[in-house]
mmCIF file of C-alpha atoms in Angstrom:
data_model
loop_
_atom_site.group_PDB
_atom_site.id
_atom_site.type_symbol
_atom_site.label_atom_id
_atom_site.label_comp_id
_atom_site.label_asym_id
_atom_site.label_seq_id
_atom_site.Cartn_x
_atom_site.Cartn_y
_atom_site.Cartn_z
ATOM 1 C CA MET A 1 -13.903 12.544 -5.952
ATOM 2 C CA CYS A 2 -10.450 11.963 -4.391
ATOM 3 C CA GLY A 3 -7.105 13.667 -3.981
ATOM 4 C CA ILE A 4 -3.824 12.108 -5.120
ATOM 5 C CA VAL A 5 -0.295 13.388 -4.501
ATOM 6 C CA GLY A 6 3.231 12.257 -5.254
ATOM 7 C CA ILE A 7 6.750 13.517 -4.688
ATOM 8 C CA TYR A 8 10.173 12.320 -5.878
ATOM 9 C CA LEU A 9 13.238 13.850 -4.280
ATOM 10 C CA LYS A 10 16.286 13.784 -6.534
ATOM 11 C CA THR A 11 18.424 15.784 -4.102
ATOM 12 C CA LYS A 12 19.616 13.660 -1.170
ATOM 13 C CA LYS A 13 19.678 16.463 1.410
ATOM 14 C CA TYR A 14 15.894 16.869 1.143
ATOM 15 C CA GLN A 15 15.101 13.194 1.739
ATOM 16 C CA LYS A 16 14.959 13.612 5.523
ATOM 17 C CA SER A 17 12.060 16.034 4.986
ATOM 18 C CA LEU A 18 10.010 13.775 2.706
ATOM 19 C CA GLY A 19 7.389 13.002 5.338
ATOM 20 C CA LYS A 20 6.885 16.642 6.260
ATOM 21 C CA MET A 21 6.456 17.590 2.590
ATOM 22 C CA LEU A 22 4.035 14.738 1.894
ATOM 23 C CA ALA A 23 2.049 15.533 5.053
ATOM 24 C CA GLY A 24 1.488 19.098 3.849
ATOM 25 C CA MET A 25 0.325 17.841 0.468
ATOM 26 C CA LEU A 26 -2.187 15.448 2.055
ATOM 27 C CA ASP A 27 -3.454 18.149 4.406
ATOM 28 C CA ASN A 28 -4.173 20.371 1.410
ATOM 29 C CA MET A 29 -6.117 17.540 -0.250
ATOM 30 C CA GLU A 30 -8.461 17.113 2.726
ATOM 31 C CA SER A 31 -11.411 18.683 0.920
ATOM 32 C CA ARG A 32 -10.985 16.242 -1.967
ATOM 33 C CA GLY A 33 -11.346 13.216 0.289
ATOM 34 C CA PRO A 34 -12.471 13.416 3.935
ATOM 35 C CA ASP A 35 -13.360 9.710 4.401
ATOM 36 C CA SER A 36 -9.929 8.077 4.617
ATOM 37 C CA ALA A 37 -6.299 8.616 3.717
ATOM 38 C CA GLY A 38 -3.078 6.734 3.184
ATOM 39 C CA PHE A 39 0.462 7.023 1.952
ATOM 40 C CA ALA A 40 3.424 4.980 0.756
ATOM 41 C CA ILE A 41 7.032 5.836 1.511
ATOM 42 C CA TYR A 42 10.007 4.485 -0.396
ATOM 43 C CA LYS A 43 13.427 4.427 1.205
ATOM 44 C CA ASN A 44 16.572 2.400 0.678
ATOM 45 C CA GLU A 45 17.108 -0.586 2.955
ATOM 46 C CA SER A 46 19.454 -3.568 3.012
ATOM 47 C CA LYS A 47 19.105 -5.635 -0.163
ATOM 48 C CA ASN A 48 18.672 -8.780 1.932
ATOM 49 C CA ILE A 49 15.742 -7.445 3.977
ATOM 50 C CA TYR A 50 12.042 -7.508 3.077
ATOM 51 C CA LYS A 51 9.560 -5.174 4.753
ATOM 52 C CA PHE A 52 5.911 -6.102 5.280
ATOM 53 C CA SER A 53 3.400 -3.361 6.077
ATOM 54 C CA LEU A 54 0.720 -4.895 8.291
ATOM 55 C CA CYS A 55 -2.487 -3.547 9.789
ATOM 56 C CA ILE A 56 -3.143 -5.492 12.986
ATOM 57 C CA ASN A 57 -6.527 -3.779 13.511
ATOM 58 C CA ASP A 58 -7.717 -4.445 17.088
ATOM 59 C CA LEU A 59 -5.177 -7.205 17.784
ATOM 60 C CA ASN A 60 -2.924 -6.405 20.741
ATOM 61 C CA PHE A 61 0.591 -5.603 19.534
ATOM 62 C CA ASN A 62 2.392 -7.493 22.310
ATOM 63 C CA THR A 63 0.247 -10.556 21.649
ATOM 64 C CA PHE A 64 1.018 -10.340 17.944
ATOM 65 C CA LYS A 65 4.732 -9.863 18.625
ATOM 66 C CA LYS A 66 4.830 -12.933 20.860
ATOM 67 C CA GLU A 67 2.927 -15.134 18.406
ATOM 68 C CA ILE A 68 4.769 -14.006 15.266
ATOM 69 C CA ALA A 69 8.105 -14.786 16.965
ATOM 70 C CA LYS A 70 7.027 -18.428 17.114
ATOM 71 C CA LYS A 71 6.529 -18.490 13.347
ATOM 72 C CA ILE A 72 9.364 -16.240 12.141
ATOM 73 C CA LYS A 73 12.624 -16.710 14.036
ATOM 74 C CA LYS A 74 14.524 -13.682 12.759
ATOM 75 C CA SER A 75 12.387 -10.571 12.478
ATOM 76 C CA GLN A 76 12.159 -6.975 13.643
ATOM 77 C CA LEU A 77 8.871 -5.212 14.387
ATOM 78 C CA ASN A 78 8.147 -1.492 14.468
ATOM 79 C CA GLN A 79 4.667 -0.425 15.616
ATOM 80 C CA ILE A 80 3.075 2.842 14.486
ATOM 81 C CA SER A 81 -0.521 3.031 15.730
ATOM 82 C CA ASP A 82 -2.416 -0.031 14.421
ATOM 83 C CA HIS A 83 0.188 -0.683 11.698
ATOM 84 C CA VAL A 84 3.360 -2.714 12.061
ATOM 85 C CA ILE A 85 6.419 -2.847 9.812
ATOM 86 C CA LEU A 86 7.854 -6.364 9.940
ATOM 87 C CA LYS A 87 11.429 -6.741 8.660
ATOM 88 C CA THR A 88 12.913 -10.141 7.846
ATOM 89 C CA ASN A 89 15.250 -11.853 5.418
ATOM 90 C CA GLU A 90 12.635 -14.535 4.730
ATOM 91 C CA LYS A 91 11.100 -14.595 1.243
ATOM 92 C CA PRO A 92 7.680 -12.941 0.704
ATOM 93 C CA LYS A 93 5.894 -16.135 -0.337
ATOM 94 C CA LYS A 94 6.698 -17.744 3.034
ATOM 95 C CA ILE A 95 5.778 -14.696 5.135
ATOM 96 C CA ILE A 96 2.508 -14.061 3.285
ATOM 97 C CA LYS A 97 1.473 -17.679 3.869
ATOM 98 C CA ILE A 98 2.338 -17.437 7.579
ATOM 99 C CA ILE A 99 0.323 -14.234 8.033
ATOM 100 C CA ASN A 100 -2.718 -15.404 6.069
ATOM 101 C CA THR A 101 -2.803 -18.820 7.740
ATOM 102 C CA ASN A 102 -2.162 -17.838 11.358
ATOM 103 C CA PHE A 103 -3.363 -14.243 11.699
ATOM 104 C CA PRO A 104 -6.766 -13.816 10.004
ATOM 105 C CA LYS A 105 -7.326 -10.416 11.668
ATOM 106 C CA VAL A 106 -4.095 -8.993 10.231
ATOM 107 C CA SER A 107 -4.125 -7.322 6.811
ATOM 108 C CA ILE A 108 -1.038 -7.276 4.581
ATOM 109 C CA VAL A 109 -1.048 -3.701 3.282
ATOM 110 C CA GLY A 110 2.069 -4.103 1.160
ATOM 111 C CA TYR A 111 5.568 -5.545 1.011
ATOM 112 C CA GLY A 112 8.933 -5.150 -0.666
ATOM 113 C CA ARG A 113 12.512 -4.119 -0.084
ATOM 114 C CA SER A 114 11.796 -0.367 -0.120
ATOM 115 C CA ILE A 115 8.115 0.358 0.444
ATOM 116 C CA GLU A 116 6.184 1.095 3.639
ATOM 117 C CA ILE A 117 2.416 1.710 3.439
ATOM 118 C CA PHE A 118 0.039 3.199 6.000
ATOM 119 C CA LYS A 119 -3.682 3.841 5.529
ATOM 120 C CA GLN A 120 -6.752 4.255 7.675
ATOM 121 C CA VAL A 121 -10.306 5.565 7.847
ATOM 122 C CA GLY A 122 -10.652 9.150 9.045
ATOM 123 C CA ASN A 123 -9.943 12.745 8.209
ATOM 124 C CA PRO A 124 -6.589 13.053 6.364
ATOM 125 C CA LYS A 125 -5.207 15.453 8.996
ATOM 126 C CA ASP A 126 -5.928 12.869 11.697
ATOM 127 C CA VAL A 127 -4.436 10.013 9.661
ATOM 128 C CA VAL A 128 -1.252 12.043 9.082
ATOM 129 C CA LYS A 129 -0.924 12.635 12.835
ATOM 130 C CA LYS A 130 -1.829 9.048 13.724
ATOM 131 C CA PHE A 131 1.033 7.624 11.682
ATOM 132 C CA LYS A 132 3.456 10.481 12.443
ATOM 133 C CA LEU A 133 4.077 11.103 8.753
ATOM 134 C CA ASN A 134 6.112 14.235 9.540
ATOM 135 C CA ASN A 135 8.866 12.028 10.969
ATOM 136 C CA PHE A 136 9.386 9.904 7.849
ATOM 137 C CA SER A 137 12.347 10.164 5.489
ATOM 138 C CA GLY A 138 12.785 8.602 2.079
ATOM 139 C CA THR A 139 13.390 9.081 -1.617
ATOM 140 C CA HIS A 140 9.799 9.313 -2.827
ATOM 141 C CA GLY A 141 6.227 8.874 -1.722
ATOM 142 C CA ILE A 142 2.612 8.948 -2.844
ATOM 143 C CA GLY A 143 -0.584 9.694 -0.961
ATOM 144 C CA HIS A 144 -4.355 9.624 -1.290
ATOM 145 C CA THR A 145 -7.385 11.228 0.334
ATOM 146 C CA ARG A 146 -10.632 9.401 -0.376
ATOM 147 C CA MET A 147 -14.194 10.460 -0.981
ATOM 148 C CA ALA A 148 -15.927 7.080 -1.204
ATOM 149 C CA THR A 149 -18.157 6.540 -4.229
ATOM 150 C CA GLU A 150 -18.325 2.836 -5.076
ATOM 151 C CA SER A 151 -17.208 0.772 -2.074
ATOM 152 C CA ALA A 152 -17.243 0.767 1.732
ATOM 153 C CA ILE A 153 -15.344 3.218 3.916
ATOM 154 C CA THR A 154 -12.900 0.764 5.496
ATOM 155 C CA THR A 155 -9.151 0.343 5.853
ATOM 156 C CA ASP A 156 -9.255 -2.281 3.070
ATOM 157 C CA GLY A 157 -11.148 0.246 0.953
ATOM 158 C CA SER A 158 -8.502 2.930 1.465
ATOM 159 C CA HIS A 159 -5.575 3.721 -0.820
ATOM 160 C CA PRO A 160 -2.741 3.088 -1.662
ATOM 161 C CA TYR A 161 -3.247 -0.418 -3.047
ATOM 162 C CA SER A 162 -0.278 -2.733 -3.317
ATOM 163 C CA THR A 163 -0.623 -5.921 -5.368
ATOM 164 C CA GLY A 164 3.042 -6.681 -6.034
ATOM 165 C CA GLU A 165 6.491 -6.326 -4.509
ATOM 166 C CA ASP A 166 7.413 -2.644 -4.042
ATOM 167 C CA GLU A 167 4.377 -1.677 -6.134
ATOM 168 C CA CYS A 168 1.465 0.538 -5.156
ATOM 169 C CA LEU A 169 -1.136 2.703 -6.823
ATOM 170 C CA VAL A 170 -3.425 5.601 -5.939
ATOM 171 C CA HIS A 171 -6.298 6.641 -8.150
ATOM 172 C CA ASN A 172 -8.713 9.479 -8.751
ATOM 173 C CA GLY A 173 -11.673 8.724 -10.985
ATOM 174 C CA SER A 174 -13.866 5.713 -11.676
ATOM 175 C CA LEU A 175 -13.554 2.471 -13.643
ATOM 176 C CA SER A 176 -16.771 1.187 -15.189
ATOM 177 C CA ASN A 177 -15.550 -2.312 -16.095
ATOM 178 C CA HIS A 178 -13.728 -3.249 -12.885
ATOM 179 C CA ASN A 179 -16.084 -6.126 -12.033
ATOM 180 C CA ASN A 180 -15.460 -7.891 -15.342
ATOM 181 C CA LEU A 181 -11.738 -7.223 -15.118
ATOM 182 C CA ARG A 182 -11.646 -8.515 -11.531
ATOM 183 C CA ARG A 183 -13.193 -11.817 -12.656
ATOM 184 C CA GLU A 184 -10.591 -12.171 -15.411
ATOM 185 C CA LEU A 185 -7.730 -11.503 -13.012
ATOM 186 C CA VAL A 186 -9.115 -13.918 -10.402
ATOM 187 C CA LYS A 187 -9.162 -16.644 -13.055
ATOM 188 C CA LYS A 188 -5.437 -15.998 -13.512
ATOM 189 C CA GLY A 189 -4.837 -16.554 -9.786
ATOM 190 C CA ASN A 190 -4.938 -12.969 -8.512
ATOM 191 C CA THR A 191 -6.666 -12.230 -5.201
ATOM 192 C CA PHE A 192 -8.470 -9.099 -3.984
ATOM 193 C CA ASN A 193 -9.368 -7.889 -0.479
ATOM 194 C CA SER A 194 -11.958 -5.236 -1.335
ATOM 195 C CA GLU A 195 -14.614 -4.254 -3.857
ATOM 196 C CA ASN A 196 -12.658 -1.130 -4.766
ATOM 197 C CA ASP A 197 -12.022 -0.476 -8.461
ATOM 198 C CA THR A 198 -8.555 0.874 -7.670
ATOM 199 C CA GLU A 199 -7.412 -2.479 -6.312
ATOM 200 C CA VAL A 200 -8.417 -3.990 -9.650
ATOM 201 C CA ALA A 201 -6.354 -1.400 -11.506
ATOM 202 C CA ALA A 202 -3.371 -2.162 -9.267
ATOM 203 C CA GLY A 203 -3.879 -5.877 -9.864
ATOM 204 C CA TYR A 204 -4.030 -5.295 -13.603
ATOM 205 C CA VAL A 205 -0.694 -3.468 -13.546
ATOM 206 C CA SER A 206 0.979 -6.100 -11.333
ATOM 207 C CA ASP A 207 -0.330 -8.952 -13.476
ATOM 208 C CA SER A 208 1.021 -7.313 -16.615
ATOM 209 C CA LEU A 209 4.432 -6.578 -15.081
ATOM 210 C CA SER A 210 4.701 -10.152 -13.779
ATOM 211 C CA ASN A 211 4.314 -11.315 -17.381
ATOM 212 C CA ASN A 212 7.410 -9.338 -18.405
ATOM 213 C CA LYS A 213 5.540 -6.425 -19.932
ATOM 214 C CA SER A 214 7.198 -3.049 -19.475
ATOM 215 C CA LEU A 215 5.530 -0.354 -17.392
ATOM 216 C CA LYS A 216 5.145 1.824 -20.491
ATOM 217 C CA ASP A 217 3.465 -0.981 -22.451
ATOM 218 C CA THR A 218 1.305 -1.860 -19.441
ATOM 219 C CA LEU A 219 -0.019 1.684 -19.123
ATOM 220 C CA THR A 220 -0.548 1.945 -22.859
ATOM 221 C CA SER A 221 -2.580 -1.285 -22.830
ATOM 222 C CA GLY A 222 -4.499 0.039 -19.837
ATOM 223 C CA LEU A 223 -5.891 2.871 -21.951
ATOM 224 C CA LYS A 224 -7.703 0.186 -23.928
ATOM 225 C CA ASP A 225 -8.491 -2.320 -21.184
ATOM 226 C CA LEU A 226 -9.500 0.026 -18.333
ATOM 227 C CA ASP A 227 -12.785 1.745 -19.151
ATOM 228 C CA GLY A 228 -13.699 4.947 -17.370
ATOM 229 C CA PHE A 229 -12.039 8.207 -16.376
ATOM 230 C CA TYR A 230 -9.019 8.132 -14.122
ATOM 231 C CA THR A 231 -5.633 9.419 -13.077
ATOM 232 C CA PHE A 232 -3.066 7.072 -11.531
ATOM 233 C CA ILE A 233 0.122 7.565 -9.564
#
């Protein structure tokens, strides 16, 4: 199956070492998932700034930077391998529309005021090095190493999955009713970028939270609505 890890640092002096700690945890989970890996880092930013985690795939970064500047006047880009963190004070709805309309090769991995997400196909040790996880700081983070069982080994098929602002989910296990649940969520207006059951679980949680249900009530309802065996972070 897969490996999932999470860490929450309550003591501020340790926050600069978050990436190093999370990297060690992912390295130790290599045997649980050698196909791909990913992680999400949470750290405090300006309340007026949104961060968008983007995978530009094989698109040239300088080309992307030049073209995105024509669409978004005030933005800051930070490239780490084939991922880019775009920072702007523009609202998510506008930025998501700009990316989806003008950059079909670019994947929106996640967005929010605090979260940054990186994920890729490959051995977890290589993914950790590729994104320089050791250098990250933050308050908390989660990670995943994947052994593919029910969908393709691709970046879109890797965890974490983010389906809402500052939300993400990693999963070990298997959902048996994810196809039916996906159809129900699509009817409600939700969209999915993979055939992975975990993305459906993340979408289920986001849909529930967007309808003013508490996280506790959402997870309690999930025990009834999500069929299978699973552990979430």
